[in-house]
Amino acid sequence: RRSVRNVTDNNDATMAADQDIWLLITAHPDDESMFFIPTLRNLLCLDCKNESNDSQKPNIHLLCLSNGDYRDVSDGPVRTKELYKACSLIGIDGSKSS
């Protein structure tokens, strides 16, 4: 876990806010769902009754080391789409997944 400062460019002043950035590394598509849902739910506070400010939510990135084409090369694109869909449902921005 690492806390960084997110700074916006402004000629007169800079606005900064602390934000937690997390990187989840998985070996295969669907590992994020099969093994890490409880952790991700806690990080994203999906079970919280009170909605917190989005700026306080952690910035979560996902790096999947394969595309899931172990049986057939044609499985890769399908599994990749499923990975992005799962991330969307979990609450991870698809642009932060690869």
mmCIF file of C-alpha atoms in Angstrom:
data_model
loop_
_atom_site.group_PDB
_atom_site.id
_atom_site.type_symbol
_atom_site.label_atom_id
_atom_site.label_comp_id
_atom_site.label_asym_id
_atom_site.label_seq_id
_atom_site.Cartn_x
_atom_site.Cartn_y
_atom_site.Cartn_z
ATOM 1 C CA ARG A 1 0.000 0.000 0.000
ATOM 2 C CA ARG A 2 1.319 3.377 -0.945
ATOM 3 C CA SER A 3 -0.193 6.785 -0.422
ATOM 4 C CA VAL A 4 0.691 9.364 -3.056
ATOM 5 C CA ARG A 5 -0.198 12.934 -3.679
ATOM 6 C CA ASN A 6 -2.386 13.585 -6.687
ATOM 7 C CA VAL A 7 -1.518 17.068 -7.896
ATOM 8 C CA THR A 8 -3.359 19.002 -10.583
ATOM 9 C CA ASP A 9 -1.544 21.567 -12.700
ATOM 10 C CA ASN A 10 -2.544 25.136 -12.041
ATOM 11 C CA ASN A 11 -0.461 28.220 -12.825
ATOM 12 C CA ASP A 12 -1.354 30.086 -9.636
ATOM 13 C CA ALA A 13 -1.682 27.243 -7.158
ATOM 14 C CA THR A 14 -1.707 23.496 -6.916
ATOM 15 C CA MET A 15 -4.466 21.424 -5.401
ATOM 16 C CA ALA A 16 -3.327 18.191 -3.780
ATOM 17 C CA ALA A 17 -5.119 15.315 -2.091
ATOM 18 C CA ASP A 18 -3.886 12.105 -0.529
ATOM 19 C CA GLN A 19 -5.124 9.049 -2.363
ATOM 20 C CA ASP A 20 -4.360 5.380 -1.852
ATOM 21 C CA ILE A 21 -3.233 3.555 -4.986
ATOM 22 C CA TRP A 22 -3.433 -0.236 -5.114
ATOM 23 C CA LEU A 23 -2.190 -2.657 -7.763
ATOM 24 C CA LEU A 24 -3.736 -6.125 -7.871
ATOM 25 C CA ILE A 25 -1.697 -8.590 -9.924
ATOM 26 C CA THR A 26 -3.386 -11.806 -11.022
ATOM 27 C CA ALA A 27 -2.183 -14.708 -13.142
ATOM 28 C CA HIS A 28 -5.395 -15.398 -15.059
ATOM 29 C CA PRO A 29 -8.674 -13.707 -15.939
ATOM 30 C CA ASP A 30 -11.297 -14.540 -13.284
ATOM 31 C CA ASP A 31 -8.710 -14.723 -10.466
ATOM 32 C CA GLU A 32 -9.847 -11.237 -9.406
ATOM 33 C CA SER A 33 -13.357 -12.607 -8.915
ATOM 34 C CA MET A 34 -12.511 -16.041 -7.536
ATOM 35 C CA PHE A 35 -9.944 -14.968 -4.937
ATOM 36 C CA PHE A 36 -10.052 -11.222 -4.301
ATOM 37 C CA ILE A 37 -13.708 -10.125 -4.129
ATOM 38 C CA PRO A 38 -13.707 -9.837 -0.290
ATOM 39 C CA THR A 39 -10.553 -7.717 -0.333
ATOM 40 C CA LEU A 40 -11.769 -5.527 -3.172
ATOM 41 C CA ARG A 41 -15.173 -5.079 -1.512
ATOM 42 C CA ASN A 42 -13.444 -3.892 1.657
ATOM 43 C CA LEU A 43 -11.119 -1.544 -0.224
ATOM 44 C CA LEU A 44 -13.969 -0.063 -2.247
ATOM 45 C CA CYS A 45 -16.331 -0.110 0.720
ATOM 46 C CA LEU A 46 -19.087 -1.668 -1.373
ATOM 47 C CA ASP A 47 -20.797 -2.954 1.756
ATOM 48 C CA CYS A 48 -20.832 0.414 3.523
ATOM 49 C CA LYS A 49 -24.261 1.799 4.245
ATOM 50 C CA ASN A 50 -23.038 5.395 4.065
ATOM 51 C CA GLU A 51 -21.724 6.432 0.683
ATOM 52 C CA SER A 52 -18.340 8.054 1.120
ATOM 53 C CA ASN A 53 -16.846 10.742 -1.030
ATOM 54 C CA ASP A 54 -15.498 9.250 -4.300
ATOM 55 C CA SER A 55 -12.253 11.188 -3.865
ATOM 56 C CA GLN A 56 -11.574 9.153 -0.709
ATOM 57 C CA LYS A 57 -11.968 5.802 -2.456
ATOM 58 C CA PRO A 58 -8.735 4.040 -3.361
ATOM 59 C CA ASN A 59 -7.425 4.071 -6.890
ATOM 60 C CA ILE A 60 -7.274 0.359 -7.814
ATOM 61 C CA HIS A 61 -5.448 -0.970 -10.855
ATOM 62 C CA LEU A 62 -5.487 -4.565 -12.068
ATOM 63 C CA LEU A 63 -2.689 -6.267 -13.982
ATOM 64 C CA CYS A 64 -3.541 -9.722 -15.322
ATOM 65 C CA LEU A 65 -0.474 -11.605 -16.560
ATOM 66 C CA SER A 66 -2.292 -13.706 -19.174
ATOM 67 C CA ASN A 67 -5.332 -13.320 -21.367
ATOM 68 C CA GLY A 68 -6.727 -16.778 -20.662
ATOM 69 C CA ASP A 69 -5.971 -18.410 -24.012
ATOM 70 C CA TYR A 70 -4.520 -21.587 -22.493
ATOM 71 C CA ARG A 71 -6.981 -23.908 -24.262
ATOM 72 C CA ASP A 72 -7.306 -22.079 -27.539
ATOM 73 C CA VAL A 73 -6.031 -18.773 -28.896
ATOM 74 C CA SER A 74 -9.625 -17.747 -29.615
ATOM 75 C CA ASP A 75 -10.418 -17.848 -25.857
ATOM 76 C CA GLY A 76 -8.156 -14.857 -25.158
ATOM 77 C CA PRO A 77 -10.413 -12.072 -26.486
ATOM 78 C CA VAL A 78 -13.472 -13.592 -24.793
ATOM 79 C CA ARG A 79 -11.726 -13.920 -21.430
ATOM 80 C CA THR A 80 -10.332 -10.382 -21.760
ATOM 81 C CA LYS A 81 -13.864 -8.984 -22.295
ATOM 82 C CA GLU A 82 -15.053 -10.965 -19.281
ATOM 83 C CA LEU A 83 -12.215 -9.516 -17.210
ATOM 84 C CA TYR A 84 -13.203 -5.939 -18.104
ATOM 85 C CA LYS A 85 -16.853 -6.688 -17.362
ATOM 86 C CA ALA A 86 -15.964 -8.219 -13.982
ATOM 87 C CA CYS A 87 -13.849 -5.179 -13.119
ATOM 88 C CA SER A 88 -16.746 -2.919 -14.008
ATOM 89 C CA LEU A 89 -19.095 -4.885 -11.740
ATOM 90 C CA ILE A 90 -16.559 -4.911 -8.904
ATOM 91 C CA GLY A 91 -15.934 -1.182 -9.179
ATOM 92 C CA ILE A 92 -12.548 -1.042 -10.893
ATOM 93 C CA ASP A 93 -12.362 1.385 -13.801
ATOM 94 C CA GLY A 94 -11.741 -0.605 -16.990
ATOM 95 C CA SER A 95 -9.115 1.879 -18.111
ATOM 96 C CA LYS A 96 -7.068 0.790 -15.082
ATOM 97 C CA SER A 97 -7.115 -2.880 -16.040
ATOM 98 C CA SER A 98 -4.823 -4.698 -18.405
#
